[in-house]
Short mmCIF file of C-alpha atoms and ligand atoms in Angstrom, two decimals:
data_model
loop_
_atom_site.label_atom_id
_atom_site.label_comp_id
_atom_site.label_asym_id
_atom_site.label_seq_id
_atom_site.Cartn_x
_atom_site.Cartn_y
_atom_site.Cartn_z
CA UNK A 235 107.25 81.99 151.56
CA UNK A 236 103.74 83.51 150.82
CA UNK A 237 100.59 81.49 151.36
CA UNK A 238 99.47 81.74 147.84
CA UNK A 239 101.78 80.30 145.28
CA UNK A 240 101.14 80.73 141.57
CA UNK A 241 103.07 78.63 139.22
CA UNK A 242 103.34 80.30 135.82
CA UNK A 243 103.69 84.10 134.98
CA UNK A 244 101.56 83.58 131.70
CA UNK A 245 98.42 85.52 131.31
CA UNK A 246 96.38 83.04 133.63
CA UNK A 247 98.99 83.20 136.37
CA UNK A 248 99.30 87.17 136.16
CA UNK A 249 95.58 87.48 136.05
CA UNK A 250 94.97 85.55 139.25
CA UNK A 251 98.00 86.89 141.00
CA UNK A 252 96.89 90.52 140.38
CA UNK A 253 93.31 89.71 141.74
CA UNK A 254 94.61 88.38 144.80
CA UNK A 255 97.08 91.17 145.41
CA UNK A 256 94.24 93.58 144.77
CA UNK A 257 92.44 92.20 147.47
CA UNK A 258 95.32 92.69 149.79
CA UNK A 259 96.96 89.10 149.82
CA UNK A 260 100.52 88.35 149.39
CA UNK A 261 101.19 86.07 146.46
CA UNK A 262 104.58 84.58 145.03
CA UNK A 263 104.61 83.96 141.23
CA UNK A 264 107.33 81.55 140.10
CA UNK A 265 108.14 80.66 136.47
CA UNK A 266 110.85 78.38 135.15
CA UNK A 267 111.45 80.74 132.18
CA UNK A 268 113.67 83.95 132.55
CA UNK A 269 110.73 86.16 131.07
CA UNK A 270 107.18 86.71 132.03
CA UNK A 271 103.91 86.39 129.79
CA UNK A 272 104.29 82.74 128.84
CA UNK A 273 103.61 82.26 125.20
CA UNK A 274 102.11 85.90 124.87
CA UNK A 275 105.63 87.15 125.54
CA UNK A 276 106.97 89.81 123.11
CA UNK A 277 110.29 91.88 122.79
CA UNK A 278 112.08 94.45 120.46
CA UNK A 279 114.56 93.08 118.17
CA UNK A 280 117.66 94.73 117.10
CA UNK A 281 115.91 96.67 114.55
CA UNK A 282 113.51 98.26 116.94
CA UNK A 283 110.78 95.91 115.67
CA UNK A 284 108.36 94.18 118.22
CA UNK A 285 108.33 90.43 117.65
CA UNK A 286 106.74 87.56 119.32
CA UNK A 287 109.16 84.63 119.88
CA UNK A 288 106.42 82.01 120.83
CA UNK A 289 104.01 82.87 117.78
CA UNK A 290 101.64 85.59 116.45
CA UNK A 291 99.28 86.73 119.40
CA UNK A 292 96.43 89.05 118.64
CA UNK A 293 94.09 90.05 121.26
CA UNK A 294 90.45 89.86 120.50
CA UNK A 295 87.42 89.33 122.87
CA UNK A 296 83.57 89.41 123.16
CA UNK A 297 83.97 90.09 127.05
CA UNK A 298 83.74 93.58 128.16
CA UNK A 299 84.91 92.44 131.83
CA UNK A 300 88.05 91.13 130.20
CA UNK A 301 88.71 93.99 128.07
CA UNK A 302 88.13 96.37 131.02
CA UNK A 303 90.34 94.55 133.33
CA UNK A 304 93.33 94.36 130.92
CA UNK A 305 92.78 97.98 130.07
CA UNK A 306 94.01 98.92 133.71
CA UNK A 307 97.49 97.82 132.38
CA UNK A 308 97.78 98.97 128.80
CA UNK A 309 96.73 101.43 126.16
CA UNK A 310 95.67 99.89 123.15
CA UNK A 311 96.15 100.36 119.41
CA UNK A 312 93.28 99.55 117.40
CA UNK A 313 93.94 96.63 115.01
CA UNK A 314 91.75 94.25 113.07
CA UNK A 315 93.23 91.06 111.98
CA UNK A 316 93.00 90.05 108.19
CA UNK A 317 94.64 86.81 106.90
CA UNK A 318 94.78 85.53 103.37
CA UNK A 319 95.13 82.03 102.08
CA UNK A 320 97.65 81.22 99.62
CA UNK A 321 95.66 78.77 97.38
CA UNK A 322 98.14 77.54 94.81
CA UNK A 323 99.67 81.00 94.44
CA UNK A 324 96.31 82.80 94.53
CA UNK A 325 95.66 85.05 97.68
CA UNK A 326 92.05 85.07 98.78
CA UNK A 327 90.74 86.26 102.22
CA UNK A 328 90.36 83.57 104.86
CA UNK A 329 87.91 83.02 106.60
CA UNK A 330 86.58 81.93 103.13
CA UNK A 331 84.05 84.77 102.18
CA UNK A 332 82.21 86.19 99.35
CA UNK A 333 85.20 87.83 98.03
CA UNK A 334 86.98 84.48 98.21
CA UNK A 335 84.07 82.97 96.39
CA UNK A 336 84.36 85.32 93.42
CA UNK A 337 88.06 85.03 93.33
CA UNK A 338 88.01 81.21 92.87
CA UNK A 339 85.38 80.78 90.38
CA UNK A 340 84.16 82.04 87.19
CA UNK A 341 81.58 84.92 87.63
CA UNK A 342 78.48 82.84 86.58
CA UNK A 343 79.38 79.76 88.63
CA UNK A 344 80.24 82.33 91.68
CA UNK A 345 76.90 83.81 91.08
CA UNK A 346 74.96 80.61 91.19
CA UNK A 347 76.82 79.46 94.55
CA UNK A 348 76.10 82.79 95.91
CA UNK A 349 72.43 82.48 95.24
CA UNK A 350 72.48 79.00 96.73
CA UNK A 351 74.32 79.93 99.95
CA UNK A 352 71.90 82.96 100.43
CA UNK A 353 69.01 80.87 100.18
CA UNK A 354 70.12 77.72 102.05
CA UNK A 355 72.54 79.10 104.72
CA UNK A 356 71.31 82.69 104.86
CA UNK A 357 73.12 86.17 104.43
CA UNK A 358 75.78 87.11 106.98
CA UNK A 359 75.66 83.61 108.43
CA UNK A 360 78.82 81.94 109.70
CA UNK A 361 78.89 78.19 109.31
CA UNK A 362 81.53 75.50 109.96
CA UNK A 363 83.15 73.64 107.10
CA UNK A 364 82.17 70.39 108.62
CA UNK A 365 78.51 71.53 108.64
CA UNK A 366 78.63 72.83 105.13
CA UNK A 367 80.15 69.39 104.14
CA UNK A 368 77.07 67.68 105.38
CA UNK A 369 74.57 69.98 103.64
CA UNK A 370 71.36 68.44 102.13
CA UNK A 371 71.88 70.48 98.93
CA UNK A 372 74.42 68.75 96.62
CA UNK A 373 75.47 72.32 95.23
CA UNK A 374 76.51 73.38 98.70
CA UNK A 375 78.14 69.99 99.38
CA UNK A 376 80.25 70.69 96.05
CA UNK A 377 81.20 74.25 97.15
CA UNK A 378 81.92 72.93 100.78
CA UNK A 379 84.45 70.24 99.26
CA UNK A 380 86.52 72.88 97.33
CA UNK A 381 86.82 74.94 100.38
CA UNK A 382 87.65 71.99 102.49
CA UNK A 383 90.32 71.04 100.06
CA UNK A 384 92.00 74.30 99.49
CA UNK A 385 91.65 75.90 102.84
CA UNK A 386 91.12 73.28 105.55
CA UNK A 387 92.39 69.81 104.52
CA UNK A 388 96.29 70.30 103.88
CA UNK A 389 96.56 73.20 106.58
CA UNK A 390 95.09 71.00 109.23
CA UNK A 391 97.01 67.96 108.28
CA UNK A 392 100.45 70.13 108.51
CA UNK A 393 99.24 71.57 111.94
CA UNK A 394 97.99 68.61 113.49
CA UNK A 395 98.72 65.30 111.56
CA UNK A 396 94.90 64.91 111.57
CA UNK A 397 91.99 65.41 109.24
CA UNK A 398 89.48 68.25 109.91
CA UNK A 399 86.72 65.96 110.77
CA UNK A 400 89.06 63.84 113.37
CA UNK A 401 89.56 67.35 115.21
CA UNK A 402 85.86 68.21 115.16
CA UNK A 403 83.61 71.19 115.27
CA UNK A 404 84.96 73.11 118.07
CA UNK A 405 88.39 73.70 116.37
CA UNK A 406 86.82 74.28 112.87
CA UNK A 407 84.47 76.52 114.24
CA UNK A 408 87.41 78.92 115.04
CA UNK A 409 87.70 79.56 111.38
CA UNK A 410 84.02 79.25 109.70
CA UNK A 411 82.83 80.21 106.27
CA UNK A 412 81.39 83.55 106.05
CA UNK A 413 78.21 84.16 103.83
CA UNK A 414 79.21 87.86 103.63
CA UNK A 415 81.95 90.26 102.77
CA UNK A 416 83.29 90.17 106.41
CA UNK A 417 87.11 90.14 105.77
CA UNK A 418 88.23 90.32 109.35
CA UNK A 419 89.77 86.89 110.85
CA UNK A 420 87.64 87.73 114.13
CA UNK A 421 84.52 89.26 114.61
CA UNK A 422 84.68 90.01 118.26
CA UNK A 423 83.65 93.39 119.50
CA UNK A 424 86.99 94.20 121.09
CA UNK A 425 90.06 93.80 118.58
CA UNK A 426 93.17 95.58 119.74
CA UNK A 427 96.85 95.28 120.36
CA UNK A 428 98.64 96.69 123.50
CA UNK A 429 100.30 99.85 122.65
CA UNK A 430 103.47 98.80 124.03
CA UNK A 431 103.39 95.09 123.62
CA UNK A 432 102.12 92.04 125.84
CA UNK A 433 105.10 91.91 127.75
CA UNK A 434 104.68 95.55 129.05
CA UNK A 435 101.02 94.82 129.82
CA UNK A 436 101.74 91.79 131.77
CA UNK A 437 104.80 93.44 133.62
CA UNK A 438 102.30 96.08 134.66
CA UNK A 439 99.91 93.44 135.87
CA UNK A 440 102.62 91.75 138.13
CA UNK A 441 103.92 95.16 139.44
CA UNK A 442 102.18 95.42 142.71
CA UNK A 443 103.57 95.36 146.26
CA UNK A 444 101.81 92.32 147.20
CA UNK A 445 103.35 90.29 144.38
CA UNK A 446 106.81 88.63 144.53
CA UNK A 447 108.09 87.30 141.23
CA UNK A 448 110.65 84.54 141.06
CA UNK A 449 111.95 83.67 137.50
CA UNK A 450 114.12 80.93 136.34
CA UNK A 451 112.35 78.81 139.19
CA UNK A 452 110.93 75.33 138.08
CA UNK A 453 108.04 74.19 140.38
CA UNK A 454 109.13 70.74 139.64
CA UNK A 455 112.23 71.42 141.69
CA UNK A 456 110.56 73.27 144.78
CA UNK A 457 107.14 71.23 145.10
CA UNK A 458 106.23 67.69 145.49
CA UNK A 459 102.74 66.30 145.78
CA UNK A 460 102.23 63.02 147.66
CA UNK A 461 99.13 61.39 148.99
CA UNK A 462 97.07 64.70 149.07
CA UNK A 463 99.70 66.57 150.85
CA UNK A 464 101.72 69.38 148.97
CA UNK A 465 105.38 69.74 150.00
CA UNK A 466 107.19 73.11 149.37
CA UNK A 467 110.98 72.45 149.60
CA UNK A 468 110.60 69.37 151.64
CA UNK A 469 108.22 70.80 154.12
CA UNK A 470 104.27 70.39 154.05
CA UNK A 471 102.80 73.57 152.60
CA UNK A 472 99.15 74.27 153.85
CA UNK A 473 98.71 77.29 151.46
CA UNK A 474 97.20 77.46 148.14
CA UNK A 475 98.96 76.75 144.96
CA UNK A 476 97.48 77.67 141.62
CA UNK A 477 99.33 75.80 138.94
CA UNK A 478 99.36 76.72 135.31
CA UNK A 479 102.16 74.25 134.03
CA UNK A 480 101.37 70.72 132.55
CA UNK A 481 99.31 68.79 135.19
CA UNK A 482 101.22 65.57 134.07
CA UNK A 483 104.62 67.00 135.26
CA UNK A 484 103.10 67.27 138.88
CA UNK A 485 102.16 63.45 138.99
CA UNK A 486 105.59 62.18 137.23
CA UNK A 487 103.58 61.29 134.05
CA UNK A 488 102.12 58.37 135.91
CA UNK A 489 99.00 57.86 133.48
CA UNK A 490 101.20 58.73 130.49
CA UNK A 491 101.93 61.55 128.36
CA UNK A 492 99.09 64.05 127.20
CA UNK A 493 99.99 64.56 123.60
CA UNK A 494 100.76 68.29 122.44
CA UNK A 495 101.93 69.95 119.19
CA UNK A 496 104.90 72.20 119.36
CA UNK A 497 106.28 74.76 116.67
CA UNK A 498 109.40 75.50 115.07
CA UNK A 499 109.78 79.03 114.11
CA UNK A 500 111.93 80.50 111.56
CA UNK A 501 112.51 84.28 111.67
CA UNK A 502 113.76 86.30 108.82
CA UNK A 503 114.60 89.96 108.43
CA UNK A 504 114.27 91.95 105.11
CA UNK A 505 115.69 95.41 103.93
CA UNK A 506 112.51 96.43 102.66
CA UNK A 507 109.34 97.94 104.19
CA UNK A 508 106.97 95.23 103.39
CA UNK A 509 107.07 91.38 102.62
CA UNK A 510 103.49 90.26 102.08
CA UNK A 511 100.00 91.66 101.33
CA UNK A 512 98.59 90.90 105.00
CA UNK A 513 100.06 90.43 108.46
CA UNK A 514 99.30 86.64 108.10
CA UNK A 515 99.35 84.54 104.91
CA UNK A 516 98.18 80.80 105.55
CA UNK A 517 99.73 78.34 103.08
CA UNK A 518 96.69 76.19 102.73
CA UNK A 519 97.62 73.96 99.83
CA UNK A 520 101.44 74.02 99.59
CA UNK A 521 104.73 74.17 101.58
CA UNK A 522 105.82 72.67 104.85
CA UNK A 523 105.10 75.59 107.12
CA UNK A 524 101.61 76.59 107.96
CA UNK A 525 101.68 80.42 107.90
CA UNK A 526 103.87 83.46 107.44
CA UNK A 527 103.27 86.14 109.92
CA UNK A 528 104.84 89.65 109.34
CA UNK A 529 105.08 91.53 112.62
CA UNK A 530 105.65 95.00 111.17
CA UNK A 531 101.72 94.71 110.02
CA UNK A 532 100.61 94.46 113.72
CA UNK A 533 102.02 97.93 114.56
CA UNK A 534 100.94 99.75 111.23
CA UNK A 535 103.95 101.92 111.58
CA UNK A 536 106.25 102.87 108.89
CA UNK A 537 109.45 100.91 108.91
CA UNK A 538 112.31 100.51 106.50
CA UNK A 539 113.04 96.74 107.54
CA UNK A 540 110.35 93.96 107.98
CA UNK A 541 110.56 90.68 109.94
CA UNK A 542 108.69 87.69 109.21
CA UNK A 543 108.20 84.21 110.91
CA UNK A 544 107.26 80.91 109.28
CA UNK A 545 105.78 78.25 111.65
CA UNK A 546 106.44 74.47 111.23
CA UNK A 547 104.09 72.03 113.35
CA UNK A 548 105.49 68.84 115.10
CA UNK A 549 104.72 66.23 117.57
CA UNK A 550 105.90 67.60 120.99
CA UNK A 551 108.71 65.53 122.40
CA UNK A 552 110.32 65.65 125.70
CA UNK A 553 112.16 68.93 125.96
CA UNK A 554 109.99 70.79 123.25
CA UNK A 555 107.55 73.60 124.03
CA UNK A 556 103.92 72.17 124.49
CA UNK A 557 102.03 74.74 122.36
CA UNK A 558 98.71 73.04 121.29
CA UNK A 559 96.92 70.56 123.53
CA UNK A 560 95.61 67.88 120.93
CA UNK A 561 91.73 67.97 121.27
CA UNK A 562 90.69 64.33 121.07
CA UNK A 563 88.09 62.32 123.31
CA UNK A 564 91.05 59.91 123.99
CA UNK A 565 93.42 62.75 125.28
CA UNK A 566 90.59 64.35 127.22
CA UNK A 567 89.89 60.87 128.98
CA UNK A 568 93.62 60.74 129.94
CA UNK A 569 93.27 64.36 130.99
CA UNK A 570 90.47 63.45 133.22
CA UNK A 571 92.59 61.06 134.98
CA UNK A 572 95.14 63.64 136.07
CA UNK A 573 92.29 66.03 137.06
CA UNK A 574 90.81 63.38 139.26
CA UNK A 575 94.26 62.81 140.99
CA UNK A 576 94.61 66.76 141.33
CA UNK A 577 91.29 66.87 143.12
CA UNK A 578 92.71 64.77 146.02
CA UNK A 579 94.73 67.93 146.81
CA UNK A 580 92.29 70.40 148.44
CA UNK A 581 94.33 73.48 147.72
CA UNK A 582 95.85 72.68 144.60
CA UNK A 583 94.03 74.51 141.49
CA UNK A 584 94.65 74.02 138.06
CA UNK A 585 94.45 76.68 135.63
CA UNK A 586 95.27 77.91 131.98
CA UNK A 587 96.12 76.12 128.69
CA UNK A 588 98.32 73.51 129.95
CA UNK A 589 97.04 72.66 133.27
CA UNK A 590 93.42 72.63 132.01
CA UNK A 591 94.47 70.85 128.84
CA UNK A 592 92.44 73.29 126.59
CA UNK A 593 92.82 75.08 123.48
CA UNK A 594 91.95 78.74 124.49
CA UNK A 595 92.76 82.32 123.30
CA UNK A 596 94.22 84.78 125.59
CA UNK A 597 90.77 86.32 126.84
CA UNK A 598 89.42 82.84 127.99
CA UNK A 599 92.69 82.51 129.89
CA UNK A 600 91.90 85.87 131.64
CA UNK A 601 88.33 85.04 132.03
CA UNK A 602 89.08 81.56 133.45
CA UNK A 603 91.52 82.98 135.93
CA UNK A 604 88.75 85.59 137.10
CA UNK A 605 86.47 82.75 137.70
CA UNK A 606 88.97 80.56 139.62
CA UNK A 607 89.90 83.63 141.82
CA UNK A 608 86.15 83.91 142.79
CA UNK A 609 86.01 80.33 143.49
CA UNK A 610 89.18 80.37 145.58
CA UNK A 611 87.82 83.16 147.55
CA UNK A 612 84.65 81.47 148.18
CA UNK A 613 85.93 78.09 149.06
CA UNK A 614 88.60 79.40 151.54
CA UNK A 615 86.34 81.97 152.89
CA UNK A 616 88.97 84.80 152.18
CA UNK A 617 87.44 88.45 152.48
CA UNK A 618 87.41 90.46 149.22
P1 LIG B 1372 101.19 79.99 129.07
O1 LIG B 1372 101.16 81.22 128.29
O2 LIG B 1372 101.62 78.63 128.34
O3 LIG B 1372 101.95 80.27 130.40
C1 LIG B 1372 102.15 79.24 131.22
C2 LIG B 1372 103.44 79.40 132.11
O4 LIG B 1372 103.85 78.46 133.01
C3 LIG B 1372 104.79 79.61 131.15
O5 LIG B 1372 105.30 80.89 131.27
C4 LIG B 1372 105.73 78.43 131.67
O6 LIG B 1372 106.92 78.81 131.53
C5 LIG B 1372 105.23 78.40 133.10
N1 LIG B 1372 105.52 77.04 133.45
C6 LIG B 1372 105.06 75.74 132.98
N2 LIG B 1372 105.58 74.75 133.74
C7 LIG B 1372 106.21 75.43 134.93
C8 LIG B 1372 107.04 74.79 135.95
N3 LIG B 1372 107.12 73.54 136.03
N4 LIG B 1372 107.47 75.71 136.78
C9 LIG B 1372 107.31 77.14 136.65
N5 LIG B 1372 106.71 77.75 135.56
C10 LIG B 1372 106.08 76.79 134.79
N6 LIG B 1372 95.54 83.70 121.89
C11 LIG B 1372 94.93 84.71 121.49
O7 LIG B 1372 94.25 85.28 122.30
N7 LIG B 1372 95.28 85.20 120.24
C12 LIG B 1372 96.26 84.75 119.45
O8 LIG B 1372 96.37 85.42 118.34
C13 LIG B 1372 96.96 83.63 120.02
N8 LIG B 1372 97.78 83.09 119.14
C14 LIG B 1372 98.63 82.10 119.52
C15 LIG B 1372 99.66 81.67 118.76
C16 LIG B 1372 100.20 80.21 119.23
C17 LIG B 1372 101.40 79.91 118.30
C18 LIG B 1372 100.10 79.64 120.62
C19 LIG B 1372 100.82 78.59 121.13
C20 LIG B 1372 99.01 80.19 121.31
C21 LIG B 1372 98.39 81.35 120.87
N9 LIG B 1372 97.38 82.04 121.74
C22 LIG B 1372 96.56 83.15 121.05
C23 LIG B 1372 96.95 81.58 122.86
C24 LIG B 1372 97.51 82.17 124.05
O9 LIG B 1372 99.20 81.78 124.03
C25 LIG B 1372 97.04 81.44 125.53
O10 LIG B 1372 95.71 81.45 125.48
C26 LIG B 1372 97.58 82.17 126.46
O11 LIG B 1372 98.79 82.54 126.49
C27 LIG B 1372 97.32 81.25 127.72
O12 LIG B 1372 98.23 81.56 129.07
P2 LIG B 1372 98.50 80.63 130.11
O13 LIG B 1372 98.99 81.41 131.26
O14 LIG B 1372 97.35 79.58 130.40
O15 LIG B 1372 99.71 79.89 129.44
N1 LIG B 1373 92.55 76.03 109.69
C1 LIG B 1373 92.90 75.48 108.23
N2 LIG B 1373 93.17 76.47 107.50
C2 LIG B 1373 93.22 78.07 107.81
C3 LIG B 1373 93.08 78.23 108.87
C4 LIG B 1373 92.67 77.53 109.94
O1 LIG B 1373 92.64 74.50 108.21
O2 LIG B 1373 93.52 78.79 106.68
C5 LIG B 1373 92.35 75.11 110.73
C6 LIG B 1373 93.52 74.53 111.28
O3 LIG B 1373 93.16 73.27 111.55
C7 LIG B 1373 93.78 75.32 112.62
C8 LIG B 1373 92.36 75.59 113.09
O4 LIG B 1373 91.60 75.99 111.89
O5 LIG B 1373 94.59 74.71 113.45
C9 LIG B 1373 92.35 76.70 114.07
O6 LIG B 1373 92.85 78.01 113.25
P1 LIG B 1373 93.32 79.15 114.04
O7 LIG B 1373 93.91 80.33 112.96
O8 LIG B 1373 92.34 79.62 115.04
O9 LIG B 1373 94.70 78.47 114.66
P2 LIG B 1373 95.72 79.25 115.77
O10 LIG B 1373 95.88 80.62 115.61
O11 LIG B 1373 95.15 79.03 117.08
O12 LIG B 1373 96.95 78.36 115.56
#
């Protein structure tokens, strides 16, 4: 067995594995799934359409370093993501922008709000709904209440069983209000989809003579952690373990469960080229599901069939897939206990959405893996 073992073949694990391999070190990557790519995994269905069984994934980043690194493993299709909100049957752009404003109000009222927004918030600004709701100007607060009630409140309750203000600024800032006609969901400089999909890109990352990949291998069954020592198949292991699974799993859930939201996906194929007006439509005032994604709109290629998925969010129970860490102070405090426990193991490194218990996008997963690689190299005095 190699002296560096990475648990998890998602984007975090694959990035760190590739960086070690490129510097000449042997690494073993294990994953309990039969597939690589973690939640970014995609595959081609029986009609030849690329689908994402663990939910819609769109790549976007401000980080040139991340884009350049991933570009070694894939070519890209330019793709700018646009989302519509279904407000009581009316489709308007989300993030809520000036087009949405004019679609939701009479011309005279929209004009008034527009003028107040430009004066008080500023043209081309992006502002979080929670900030807008607290604004000193009552007309802005009125407008904010409309957006809050029609875009954020019900969607957030469906997704998290919490109110937007309970989730806090960091989550709400992911989807701001635009004081502009910007109609893209993301404003990052780099917005692309991998030409042959995420699985192909991550396969290329892991295809390296220094990387051994073991799928269908659960770390829980091969590792144990006791009194600052790591055991691999019963024998003390003095190598490095980069762990991207749930941290609470390593320690037998001894401080309690870290809460997650899970998703139920309902896929459906239609014998027609298009189902809806945008790749994603968010149901912000009605229905039990949060959004519908139409995968054929990601590829922008002509098709005579189309596939959609509806997402239903629920509390993650034992056996469910942990998709979203629930970002509250209480949960972070519980996570800190596990983190402190993990720090007793000098060569155990936690990484990724699960092990770090953080709500991050793919680019941050890659960036964090790059940083961790540097840290491990330095701490262990490895030669680059
Ligand atoms: P994961 O992808 O969760 O990978 C962890 C891997 O570890 C998994 O393969 C798992 O099987 C394995 N593992 C866990 N426990 C064990 C164990 N005990 N033994 C062995 N293996 C184990 N990001 C974007 O940038 N754009 C998007 O549009 C986007 N959409 C998303 C939509 C949804 C529904 C979700 C849930 C996430 C989305 N993300 C998106 C976020 C993105 O999925 C993550 O940032 C990224 O995949 C994190 O990678 P990771 O490797 O840290 O975790
Ligand atoms: N959100 C909302 N209405 C929307 C879109 C987003 O209330 O139309 C809120 C909701 O709480 C959601 C969060 O903003 O969970 C972040 O949205 P994002 O689209 O980034 O979620 P993800 O794609 O990560 O599921």
